[in-house]
Amino acid sequence: MDDASAAIDLVIVDDDTETSCLLQRLLSQQGYRIRVAESGQQAIAAILASRPGLVLLDLLLPDMDGYTLCQQLKQNPLTTEIPVIVLSSLVDSIDKVKAFQVGATDYITKPFAVQEVLVRVQNQLRLAQQRQQLSQQNALLTQEVHERTQMEQALIAVEMNYRSIFENATVGIFKASSQGQLLSVNPSMARLYGYESAQEMVATVADISRQIYLQPKRRDELVVYLNRFDKITDAESEVFRKDGTTFWVSEDIWKVWDKQGTFLHYEGIVHDISERRQMETELRQQRQQADRLLVNILPYRIAQRLKGGARTIAESLDQVSVLFADLVDFTAASSQMTPRQLVKMLNEVFSMFDQLAEFHRLEKIKTIGDAYMVAGGLPTPNDDHAAAIAQFALDICDAIKQFQRPDGKTFQIRVGINTGPVVAGVIGRRKFAYDLWGDTVNIASRMEATGEAQRIQVTPNLYERLKDQFQFEQRGYVAVKGRGQMMTYWLVGRL
């Protein structure tokens, strides 16, 4: 008896006594706790009374059809996450589509093979467990993003407070005529612009447009705004010091009238914001660098969702192509290389793989030692992922020939490919990683592990999808861990 299955409760909904007894005997032998319902109402009562790990549901029931029951389970928040495997003697594809539309996770046609039922039950329970783990991990990730946001807001508040103190300590005050001449300045204003005294600055600056502003038309722009609104707040400009160097100021400028409403002059307050501008520039560069790093670690769409505060970053994808590639006899070759040579060679090989993956619009998932994993059709689904990953496999098999081993021979790789559904998402509490899970990934890895040097072994799923576009050779049956004997094919080239 499997300890993992012993704690799992299953509900069989079928009014066919023979089928129900067969399933009950089969699954009980595997250690599952079994409850049986012969009608839809009995099933609902049993499921609500104690939430099972999985439901096996017949479509033909005496009081309601299986579609209705499945739909009710999926609409109820208490039962929506329970996997439902439909058992039916109906073989019409329309019936299967309808079953999946109402929320079924799998469909088994009667009469069924015993081993098939066991494998599908185990697979659905495993996927449900993975989804639950991803949900928990993403909750922790969401909490971390929230904490980081709070820290950034605190930093912004500190920066604003520092800016206020700094600007008030360097405030300058001036009066200027409508013709662009300084009428008076305070000592802080003179020091700000590098003059020995206020008198020196007033005597020296005869034309504000030319001697103060780096852009000669800047004062004209400010005057146009003042004529319309009478006041300017926080106008930022780059200006000259006495010695010709430049810095940034923020100005508040307003018009002054006499009691009769006649315009007299302009007055203003000037703040030196050079340090703040520099800090903003550095902060902007750091954020751009962080954004580039995040996009380099995660797919762009996933990175944008993470930055946008997505609460859950996990999804099931129906059609994805997965490739594993591994350097042949790498351990023996690496023993003849220094650590620096080893890292340099791997970097060159995988950088070349990265370029080819980008060219074929594939998503690099990760490297594990001397193994390389790439996928197509995610995170944004597309129709040509299988052909793209097949061509990528042919390209890397050809490109690896340019890399030499220490013994003078060229490196060789083994490649395995599979296509099918996967679960994809971001895991980890402190370091983000985008990864894939599911039977499709496991079988792709087995294709590489049981392959041969400089050959590309693929599953029947990929062969059926691409047999009209690429050239294949039938290899025959291969023992695949967890799946038994499987027919596989060699991908040879394009037709």
JSON list of C-alpha atoms in Angstrom, two decimals, residues 115-304:
[
{"chain": "A", "resi": 115, "resn": "GLN", "atom": "CA", "xyz": [-3.65, 0.38, -15.80]},
{"chain": "A", "resi": 116, "resn": "GLU", "atom": "CA", "xyz": [-4.95, 3.44, -17.68]},
{"chain": "A", "resi": 117, "resn": "VAL", "atom": "CA", "xyz": [-7.37, 4.29, -14.87]},
{"chain": "A", "resi": 118, "resn": "LEU", "atom": "CA", "xyz": [-4.63, 3.99, -12.24]},
{"chain": "A", "resi": 119, "resn": "VAL", "atom": "CA", "xyz": [-2.19, 6.15, -14.19]},
{"chain": "A", "resi": 120, "resn": "ARG", "atom": "CA", "xyz": [-4.78, 8.86, -14.94]},
{"chain": "A", "resi": 121, "resn": "VAL", "atom": "CA", "xyz": [-5.95, 8.97, -11.31]},
{"chain": "A", "resi": 122, "resn": "GLN", "atom": "CA", "xyz": [-2.36, 9.24, -10.08]},
{"chain": "A", "resi": 123, "resn": "ASN", "atom": "CA", "xyz": [-1.58, 11.92, -12.66]},
{"chain": "A", "resi": 124, "resn": "GLN", "atom": "CA", "xyz": [-4.60, 14.08, -11.75]},
{"chain": "A", "resi": 125, "resn": "LEU", "atom": "CA", "xyz": [-3.86, 13.78, -8.03]},
{"chain": "A", "resi": 126, "resn": "ARG", "atom": "CA", "xyz": [-0.24, 14.74, -8.66]},
{"chain": "A", "resi": 127, "resn": "LEU", "atom": "CA", "xyz": [-1.26, 17.78, -10.76]},
{"chain": "A", "resi": 128, "resn": "ALA", "atom": "CA", "xyz": [-3.73, 18.87, -8.07]},
{"chain": "A", "resi": 129, "resn": "GLN", "atom": "CA", "xyz": [-0.98, 18.64, -5.44]},
{"chain": "A", "resi": 130, "resn": "GLN", "atom": "CA", "xyz": [1.39, 20.67, -7.65]},
{"chain": "A", "resi": 131, "resn": "ARG", "atom": "CA", "xyz": [-1.26, 23.36, -8.17]},
{"chain": "A", "resi": 132, "resn": "GLN", "atom": "CA", "xyz": [-1.79, 23.57, -4.41]},
{"chain": "A", "resi": 133, "resn": "GLN", "atom": "CA", "xyz": [1.96, 23.89, -3.80]},
{"chain": "A", "resi": 134, "resn": "LEU", "atom": "CA", "xyz": [2.24, 26.59, -6.47]},
{"chain": "A", "resi": 135, "resn": "SER", "atom": "CA", "xyz": [-0.65, 28.48, -4.91]},
{"chain": "A", "resi": 136, "resn": "GLN", "atom": "CA", "xyz": [1.07, 28.43, -1.51]},
{"chain": "A", "resi": 137, "resn": "GLN", "atom": "CA", "xyz": [4.40, 29.49, -3.02]},
{"chain": "A", "resi": 138, "resn": "ASN", "atom": "CA", "xyz": [2.79, 32.30, -4.96]},
{"chain": "A", "resi": 139, "resn": "ALA", "atom": "CA", "xyz": [1.09, 33.53, -1.80]},
{"chain": "A", "resi": 140, "resn": "LEU", "atom": "CA", "xyz": [4.53, 33.84, -0.21]},
{"chain": "A", "resi": 141, "resn": "LEU", "atom": "CA", "xyz": [5.83, 35.57, -3.35]},
{"chain": "A", "resi": 142, "resn": "THR", "atom": "CA", "xyz": [2.93, 38.04, -3.26]},
{"chain": "A", "resi": 143, "resn": "GLN", "atom": "CA", "xyz": [3.71, 38.83, 0.38]},
{"chain": "A", "resi": 144, "resn": "GLU", "atom": "CA", "xyz": [7.35, 39.47, -0.52]},
{"chain": "A", "resi": 145, "resn": "VAL", "atom": "CA", "xyz": [6.35, 41.83, -3.37]},
{"chain": "A", "resi": 146, "resn": "HIS", "atom": "CA", "xyz": [4.04, 43.68, -0.96]},
{"chain": "A", "resi": 147, "resn": "GLU", "atom": "CA", "xyz": [6.84, 44.04, 1.59]},
{"chain": "A", "resi": 148, "resn": "ARG", "atom": "CA", "xyz": [9.19, 45.29, -1.12]},
{"chain": "A", "resi": 149, "resn": "THR", "atom": "CA", "xyz": [6.61, 47.88, -2.23]},
{"chain": "A", "resi": 150, "resn": "GLN", "atom": "CA", "xyz": [6.30, 49.13, 1.35]},
{"chain": "A", "resi": 151, "resn": "MET", "atom": "CA", "xyz": [10.09, 49.46, 1.57]},
{"chain": "A", "resi": 152, "resn": "GLU", "atom": "CA", "xyz": [10.18, 51.46, -1.68]},
{"chain": "A", "resi": 153, "resn": "GLN", "atom": "CA", "xyz": [7.45, 53.78, -0.41]},
{"chain": "A", "resi": 154, "resn": "ALA", "atom": "CA", "xyz": [9.41, 54.32, 2.81]},
{"chain": "A", "resi": 155, "resn": "LEU", "atom": "CA", "xyz": [12.52, 55.14, 0.78]},
{"chain": "A", "resi": 156, "resn": "ILE", "atom": "CA", "xyz": [10.55, 57.64, -1.32]},
{"chain": "A", "resi": 157, "resn": "ALA", "atom": "CA", "xyz": [9.24, 59.30, 1.86]},
{"chain": "A", "resi": 158, "resn": "VAL", "atom": "CA", "xyz": [12.80, 59.59, 3.23]},
{"chain": "A", "resi": 159, "resn": "GLU", "atom": "CA", "xyz": [13.98, 61.03, -0.11]},
{"chain": "A", "resi": 160, "resn": "MET", "atom": "CA", "xyz": [11.19, 63.64, -0.13]},
{"chain": "A", "resi": 161, "resn": "ASN", "atom": "CA", "xyz": [12.00, 64.67, 3.42]},
{"chain": "A", "resi": 162, "resn": "TYR", "atom": "CA", "xyz": [15.69, 65.00, 2.57]},
{"chain": "A", "resi": 163, "resn": "ARG", "atom": "CA", "xyz": [14.83, 67.04, -0.54]},
{"chain": "A", "resi": 164, "resn": "SER", "atom": "CA", "xyz": [12.75, 69.49, 1.52]},
{"chain": "A", "resi": 165, "resn": "ILE", "atom": "CA", "xyz": [15.55, 70.03, 4.06]},
{"chain": "A", "resi": 166, "resn": "PHE", "atom": "CA", "xyz": [18.18, 70.40, 1.35]},
{"chain": "A", "resi": 167, "resn": "GLU", "atom": "CA", "xyz": [16.19, 72.83, -0.81]},
{"chain": "A", "resi": 168, "resn": "ASN", "atom": "CA", "xyz": [15.25, 75.10, 2.10]},
{"chain": "A", "resi": 169, "resn": "ALA", "atom": "CA", "xyz": [18.90, 75.37, 3.11]},
{"chain": "A", "resi": 170, "resn": "THR", "atom": "CA", "xyz": [19.91, 76.63, -0.37]},
{"chain": "A", "resi": 171, "resn": "VAL", "atom": "CA", "xyz": [17.01, 78.92, -1.25]},
{"chain": "A", "resi": 172, "resn": "GLY", "atom": "CA", "xyz": [17.72, 82.02, -3.35]},
{"chain": "A", "resi": 173, "resn": "ILE", "atom": "CA", "xyz": [15.42, 85.02, -3.87]},
{"chain": "A", "resi": 174, "resn": "PHE", "atom": "CA", "xyz": [15.47, 87.43, -6.80]},
{"chain": "A", "resi": 175, "resn": "LYS", "atom": "CA", "xyz": [13.66, 90.26, -8.58]},
{"chain": "A", "resi": 176, "resn": "ALA", "atom": "CA", "xyz": [13.85, 90.69, -12.36]},
{"chain": "A", "resi": 177, "resn": "SER", "atom": "CA", "xyz": [12.54, 93.21, -14.87]},
{"chain": "A", "resi": 178, "resn": "SER", "atom": "CA", "xyz": [10.34, 92.38, -17.82]},
{"chain": "A", "resi": 179, "resn": "GLN", "atom": "CA", "xyz": [13.38, 93.07, -20.07]},
{"chain": "A", "resi": 180, "resn": "GLY", "atom": "CA", "xyz": [15.34, 90.22, -18.46]},
{"chain": "A", "resi": 181, "resn": "GLN", "atom": "CA", "xyz": [17.65, 92.09, -16.08]},
{"chain": "A", "resi": 182, "resn": "LEU", "atom": "CA", "xyz": [18.23, 91.27, -12.42]},
{"chain": "A", "resi": 183, "resn": "LEU", "atom": "CA", "xyz": [16.97, 94.02, -10.09]},
{"chain": "A", "resi": 184, "resn": "SER", "atom": "CA", "xyz": [18.07, 92.38, -6.83]},
{"chain": "A", "resi": 185, "resn": "VAL", "atom": "CA", "xyz": [19.12, 89.02, -5.36]},
{"chain": "A", "resi": 186, "resn": "ASN", "atom": "CA", "xyz": [19.72, 87.80, -1.82]},
{"chain": "A", "resi": 187, "resn": "PRO", "atom": "CA", "xyz": [23.13, 86.50, -0.60]},
{"chain": "A", "resi": 188, "resn": "SER", "atom": "CA", "xyz": [22.02, 82.85, -0.89]},
{"chain": "A", "resi": 189, "resn": "MET", "atom": "CA", "xyz": [21.10, 83.45, -4.53]},
{"chain": "A", "resi": 190, "resn": "ALA", "atom": "CA", "xyz": [24.54, 84.95, -5.25]},
{"chain": "A", "resi": 191, "resn": "ARG", "atom": "CA", "xyz": [26.37, 82.09, -3.54]},
{"chain": "A", "resi": 192, "resn": "LEU", "atom": "CA", "xyz": [24.19, 79.61, -5.41]},
{"chain": "A", "resi": 193, "resn": "TYR", "atom": "CA", "xyz": [25.42, 80.96, -8.74]},
{"chain": "A", "resi": 194, "resn": "GLY", "atom": "CA", "xyz": [29.04, 81.30, -7.62]},
{"chain": "A", "resi": 195, "resn": "TYR", "atom": "CA", "xyz": [29.25, 85.07, -7.06]},
{"chain": "A", "resi": 196, "resn": "GLU", "atom": "CA", "xyz": [31.03, 86.73, -4.16]},
{"chain": "A", "resi": 197, "resn": "SER", "atom": "CA", "xyz": [28.11, 89.00, -3.31]},
{"chain": "A", "resi": 198, "resn": "ALA", "atom": "CA", "xyz": [24.59, 89.94, -4.33]},
{"chain": "A", "resi": 199, "resn": "GLN", "atom": "CA", "xyz": [25.89, 93.25, -5.70]},
{"chain": "A", "resi": 200, "resn": "GLU", "atom": "CA", "xyz": [28.40, 91.49, -7.95]},
{"chain": "A", "resi": 201, "resn": "MET", "atom": "CA", "xyz": [25.73, 89.23, -9.41]},
{"chain": "A", "resi": 202, "resn": "VAL", "atom": "CA", "xyz": [23.32, 92.09, -10.13]},
{"chain": "A", "resi": 203, "resn": "ALA", "atom": "CA", "xyz": [26.10, 94.12, -11.74]},
{"chain": "A", "resi": 204, "resn": "THR", "atom": "CA", "xyz": [27.39, 91.21, -13.82]},
{"chain": "A", "resi": 205, "resn": "VAL", "atom": "CA", "xyz": [24.17, 89.65, -15.12]},
{"chain": "A", "resi": 206, "resn": "ALA", "atom": "CA", "xyz": [22.78, 92.04, -17.72]},
{"chain": "A", "resi": 207, "resn": "ASP", "atom": "CA", "xyz": [20.83, 89.44, -19.74]},
{"chain": "A", "resi": 208, "resn": "ILE", "atom": "CA", "xyz": [19.19, 86.56, -17.87]},
{"chain": "A", "resi": 209, "resn": "SER", "atom": "CA", "xyz": [18.39, 84.64, -21.07]},
{"chain": "A", "resi": 210, "resn": "ARG", "atom": "CA", "xyz": [22.03, 84.56, -22.18]},
{"chain": "A", "resi": 211, "resn": "GLN", "atom": "CA", "xyz": [23.96, 84.55, -18.87]},
{"chain": "A", "resi": 212, "resn": "ILE", "atom": "CA", "xyz": [21.75, 82.39, -16.65]},
{"chain": "A", "resi": 213, "resn": "TYR", "atom": "CA", "xyz": [19.90, 79.81, -18.72]},
{"chain": "A", "resi": 214, "resn": "LEU", "atom": "CA", "xyz": [21.79, 77.18, -20.69]},
{"chain": "A", "resi": 215, "resn": "GLN", "atom": "CA", "xyz": [18.98, 77.20, -23.26]},
{"chain": "A", "resi": 216, "resn": "PRO", "atom": "CA", "xyz": [18.66, 80.82, -24.53]},
{"chain": "A", "resi": 217, "resn": "LYS", "atom": "CA", "xyz": [14.92, 80.42, -25.24]},
{"chain": "A", "resi": 218, "resn": "ARG", "atom": "CA", "xyz": [14.17, 79.08, -21.76]},
{"chain": "A", "resi": 219, "resn": "ARG", "atom": "CA", "xyz": [13.34, 82.48, -20.25]},
{"chain": "A", "resi": 220, "resn": "ASP", "atom": "CA", "xyz": [11.01, 83.26, -23.17]},
{"chain": "A", "resi": 221, "resn": "GLU", "atom": "CA", "xyz": [9.13, 80.01, -22.45]},
{"chain": "A", "resi": 222, "resn": "LEU", "atom": "CA", "xyz": [8.75, 80.96, -18.79]},
{"chain": "A", "resi": 223, "resn": "VAL", "atom": "CA", "xyz": [7.51, 84.47, -19.67]},
{"chain": "A", "resi": 224, "resn": "VAL", "atom": "CA", "xyz": [4.85, 83.08, -22.01]},
{"chain": "A", "resi": 225, "resn": "TYR", "atom": "CA", "xyz": [3.60, 80.83, -19.20]},
{"chain": "A", "resi": 226, "resn": "LEU", "atom": "CA", "xyz": [3.67, 83.73, -16.69]},
{"chain": "A", "resi": 227, "resn": "ASN", "atom": "CA", "xyz": [1.66, 85.98, -19.02]},
{"chain": "A", "resi": 228, "resn": "ARG", "atom": "CA", "xyz": [-1.04, 83.35, -19.11]},
{"chain": "A", "resi": 229, "resn": "PHE", "atom": "CA", "xyz": [-1.13, 82.05, -15.53]},
{"chain": "A", "resi": 230, "resn": "ASP", "atom": "CA", "xyz": [0.72, 84.78, -13.54]},
{"chain": "A", "resi": 231, "resn": "LYS", "atom": "CA", "xyz": [2.70, 82.17, -11.57]},
{"chain": "A", "resi": 232, "resn": "ILE", "atom": "CA", "xyz": [5.06, 79.25, -12.15]},
{"chain": "A", "resi": 233, "resn": "THR", "atom": "CA", "xyz": [5.82, 76.52, -9.62]},
{"chain": "A", "resi": 234, "resn": "ASP", "atom": "CA", "xyz": [8.72, 74.05, -9.74]},
{"chain": "A", "resi": 235, "resn": "ALA", "atom": "CA", "xyz": [10.03, 75.06, -13.16]},
{"chain": "A", "resi": 236, "resn": "GLU", "atom": "CA", "xyz": [13.25, 73.05, -13.61]},
{"chain": "A", "resi": 237, "resn": "SER", "atom": "CA", "xyz": [16.06, 74.50, -15.75]},
{"chain": "A", "resi": 238, "resn": "GLU", "atom": "CA", "xyz": [19.77, 73.99, -16.31]},
{"chain": "A", "resi": 239, "resn": "VAL", "atom": "CA", "xyz": [21.68, 77.21, -15.55]},
{"chain": "A", "resi": 240, "resn": "PHE", "atom": "CA", "xyz": [25.21, 78.68, -15.60]},
{"chain": "A", "resi": 241, "resn": "ARG", "atom": "CA", "xyz": [27.40, 79.49, -12.62]},
{"chain": "A", "resi": 242, "resn": "LYS", "atom": "CA", "xyz": [29.79, 82.44, -12.80]},
{"chain": "A", "resi": 243, "resn": "ASP", "atom": "CA", "xyz": [32.67, 80.12, -13.80]},
{"chain": "A", "resi": 244, "resn": "GLY", "atom": "CA", "xyz": [30.69, 78.64, -16.71]},
{"chain": "A", "resi": 245, "resn": "THR", "atom": "CA", "xyz": [29.82, 75.32, -15.11]},
{"chain": "A", "resi": 246, "resn": "THR", "atom": "CA", "xyz": [26.17, 74.29, -15.07]},
{"chain": "A", "resi": 247, "resn": "PHE", "atom": "CA", "xyz": [23.73, 72.93, -12.50]},
{"chain": "A", "resi": 248, "resn": "TRP", "atom": "CA", "xyz": [19.97, 72.40, -12.15]},
{"chain": "A", "resi": 249, "resn": "VAL", "atom": "CA", "xyz": [17.55, 74.71, -10.34]},
{"chain": "A", "resi": 250, "resn": "SER", "atom": "CA", "xyz": [13.85, 74.65, -9.57]},
{"chain": "A", "resi": 251, "resn": "GLU", "atom": "CA", "xyz": [12.11, 78.04, -9.69]},
{"chain": "A", "resi": 252, "resn": "ASP", "atom": "CA", "xyz": [8.86, 79.44, -8.31]},
{"chain": "A", "resi": 253, "resn": "ILE", "atom": "CA", "xyz": [8.19, 82.71, -10.21]},
{"chain": "A", "resi": 254, "resn": "TRP", "atom": "CA", "xyz": [5.25, 85.12, -9.99]},
{"chain": "A", "resi": 255, "resn": "LYS", "atom": "CA", "xyz": [4.21, 88.54, -11.21]},
{"chain": "A", "resi": 256, "resn": "VAL", "atom": "CA", "xyz": [4.14, 91.60, -8.89]},
{"chain": "A", "resi": 257, "resn": "TRP", "atom": "CA", "xyz": [1.71, 94.53, -9.38]},
{"chain": "A", "resi": 258, "resn": "ASP", "atom": "CA", "xyz": [1.31, 97.85, -7.62]},
{"chain": "A", "resi": 259, "resn": "LYS", "atom": "CA", "xyz": [-1.92, 98.94, -5.92]},
{"chain": "A", "resi": 260, "resn": "GLN", "atom": "CA", "xyz": [-3.25, 100.33, -9.21]},
{"chain": "A", "resi": 261, "resn": "GLY", "atom": "CA", "xyz": [-2.71, 96.96, -10.93]},
{"chain": "A", "resi": 262, "resn": "THR", "atom": "CA", "xyz": [0.30, 98.06, -12.95]},
{"chain": "A", "resi": 263, "resn": "PHE", "atom": "CA", "xyz": [2.88, 95.33, -13.54]},
{"chain": "A", "resi": 264, "resn": "LEU", "atom": "CA", "xyz": [6.16, 96.07, -11.73]},
{"chain": "A", "resi": 265, "resn": "HIS", "atom": "CA", "xyz": [8.52, 93.10, -12.01]},
{"chain": "A", "resi": 266, "resn": "TYR", "atom": "CA", "xyz": [8.96, 89.36, -11.49]},
{"chain": "A", "resi": 267, "resn": "GLU", "atom": "CA", "xyz": [9.90, 87.78, -8.18]},
{"chain": "A", "resi": 268, "resn": "GLY", "atom": "CA", "xyz": [11.04, 84.25, -7.57]},
{"chain": "A", "resi": 269, "resn": "ILE", "atom": "CA", "xyz": [12.58, 81.63, -5.33]},
{"chain": "A", "resi": 270, "resn": "VAL", "atom": "CA", "xyz": [15.37, 79.38, -6.63]},
{"chain": "A", "resi": 271, "resn": "HIS", "atom": "CA", "xyz": [16.34, 75.96, -5.25]},
{"chain": "A", "resi": 272, "resn": "ASP", "atom": "CA", "xyz": [19.46, 74.03, -6.18]},
{"chain": "A", "resi": 273, "resn": "ILE", "atom": "CA", "xyz": [18.21, 70.57, -7.21]},
{"chain": "A", "resi": 274, "resn": "SER", "atom": "CA", "xyz": [21.43, 69.23, -8.73]},
{"chain": "A", "resi": 275, "resn": "GLU", "atom": "CA", "xyz": [21.86, 66.55, -6.09]},
{"chain": "A", "resi": 276, "resn": "ARG", "atom": "CA", "xyz": [18.23, 65.47, -6.36]},
{"chain": "A", "resi": 277, "resn": "ARG", "atom": "CA", "xyz": [18.49, 65.35, -10.16]},
{"chain": "A", "resi": 278, "resn": "GLN", "atom": "CA", "xyz": [21.61, 63.24, -9.85]},
{"chain": "A", "resi": 279, "resn": "MET", "atom": "CA", "xyz": [19.89, 60.95, -7.35]},
{"chain": "A", "resi": 280, "resn": "GLU", "atom": "CA", "xyz": [16.85, 60.64, -9.63]},
{"chain": "A", "resi": 281, "resn": "THR", "atom": "CA", "xyz": [19.09, 59.83, -12.59]},
{"chain": "A", "resi": 282, "resn": "GLU", "atom": "CA", "xyz": [20.97, 57.19, -10.59]},
{"chain": "A", "resi": 283, "resn": "LEU", "atom": "CA", "xyz": [17.73, 55.79, -9.20]},
{"chain": "A", "resi": 284, "resn": "ARG", "atom": "CA", "xyz": [16.22, 55.64, -12.70]},
{"chain": "A", "resi": 285, "resn": "GLN", "atom": "CA", "xyz": [19.32, 53.86, -13.99]},
{"chain": "A", "resi": 286, "resn": "GLN", "atom": "CA", "xyz": [19.19, 51.39, -11.09]},
{"chain": "A", "resi": 287, "resn": "ARG", "atom": "CA", "xyz": [15.51, 50.67, -11.73]},
{"chain": "A", "resi": 288, "resn": "GLN", "atom": "CA", "xyz": [16.20, 50.19, -15.43]},
{"chain": "A", "resi": 289, "resn": "GLN", "atom": "CA", "xyz": [19.02, 47.82, -14.55]},
{"chain": "A", "resi": 290, "resn": "ALA", "atom": "CA", "xyz": [16.73, 45.94, -12.13]},
{"chain": "A", "resi": 291, "resn": "ASP", "atom": "CA", "xyz": [14.05, 45.71, -14.83]},
{"chain": "A", "resi": 292, "resn": "ARG", "atom": "CA", "xyz": [16.56, 44.37, -17.34]},
{"chain": "A", "resi": 293, "resn": "LEU", "atom": "CA", "xyz": [17.77, 41.81, -14.80]},
{"chain": "A", "resi": 294, "resn": "LEU", "atom": "CA", "xyz": [14.20, 40.71, -14.01]},
{"chain": "A", "resi": 295, "resn": "VAL", "atom": "CA", "xyz": [13.37, 40.29, -17.70]},
{"chain": "A", "resi": 296, "resn": "ASN", "atom": "CA", "xyz": [16.60, 38.34, -18.16]},
{"chain": "A", "resi": 297, "resn": "ILE", "atom": "CA", "xyz": [15.59, 35.95, -15.35]},
{"chain": "A", "resi": 298, "resn": "LEU", "atom": "CA", "xyz": [11.90, 35.59, -16.25]},
{"chain": "A", "resi": 299, "resn": "PRO", "atom": "CA", "xyz": [9.90, 35.69, -19.48]},
{"chain": "A", "resi": 300, "resn": "TYR", "atom": "CA", "xyz": [8.86, 39.28, -20.27]},
{"chain": "A", "resi": 301, "resn": "ARG", "atom": "CA", "xyz": [5.13, 38.68, -19.76]},
{"chain": "A", "resi": 302, "resn": "ILE", "atom": "CA", "xyz": [5.74, 36.94, -16.41]},
{"chain": "A", "resi": 303, "resn": "ALA", "atom": "CA", "xyz": [8.08, 39.73, -15.29]},
{"chain": "A", "resi": 304, "resn": "GLN", "atom": "CA", "xyz": [5.45, 42.36, -16.15]}
]
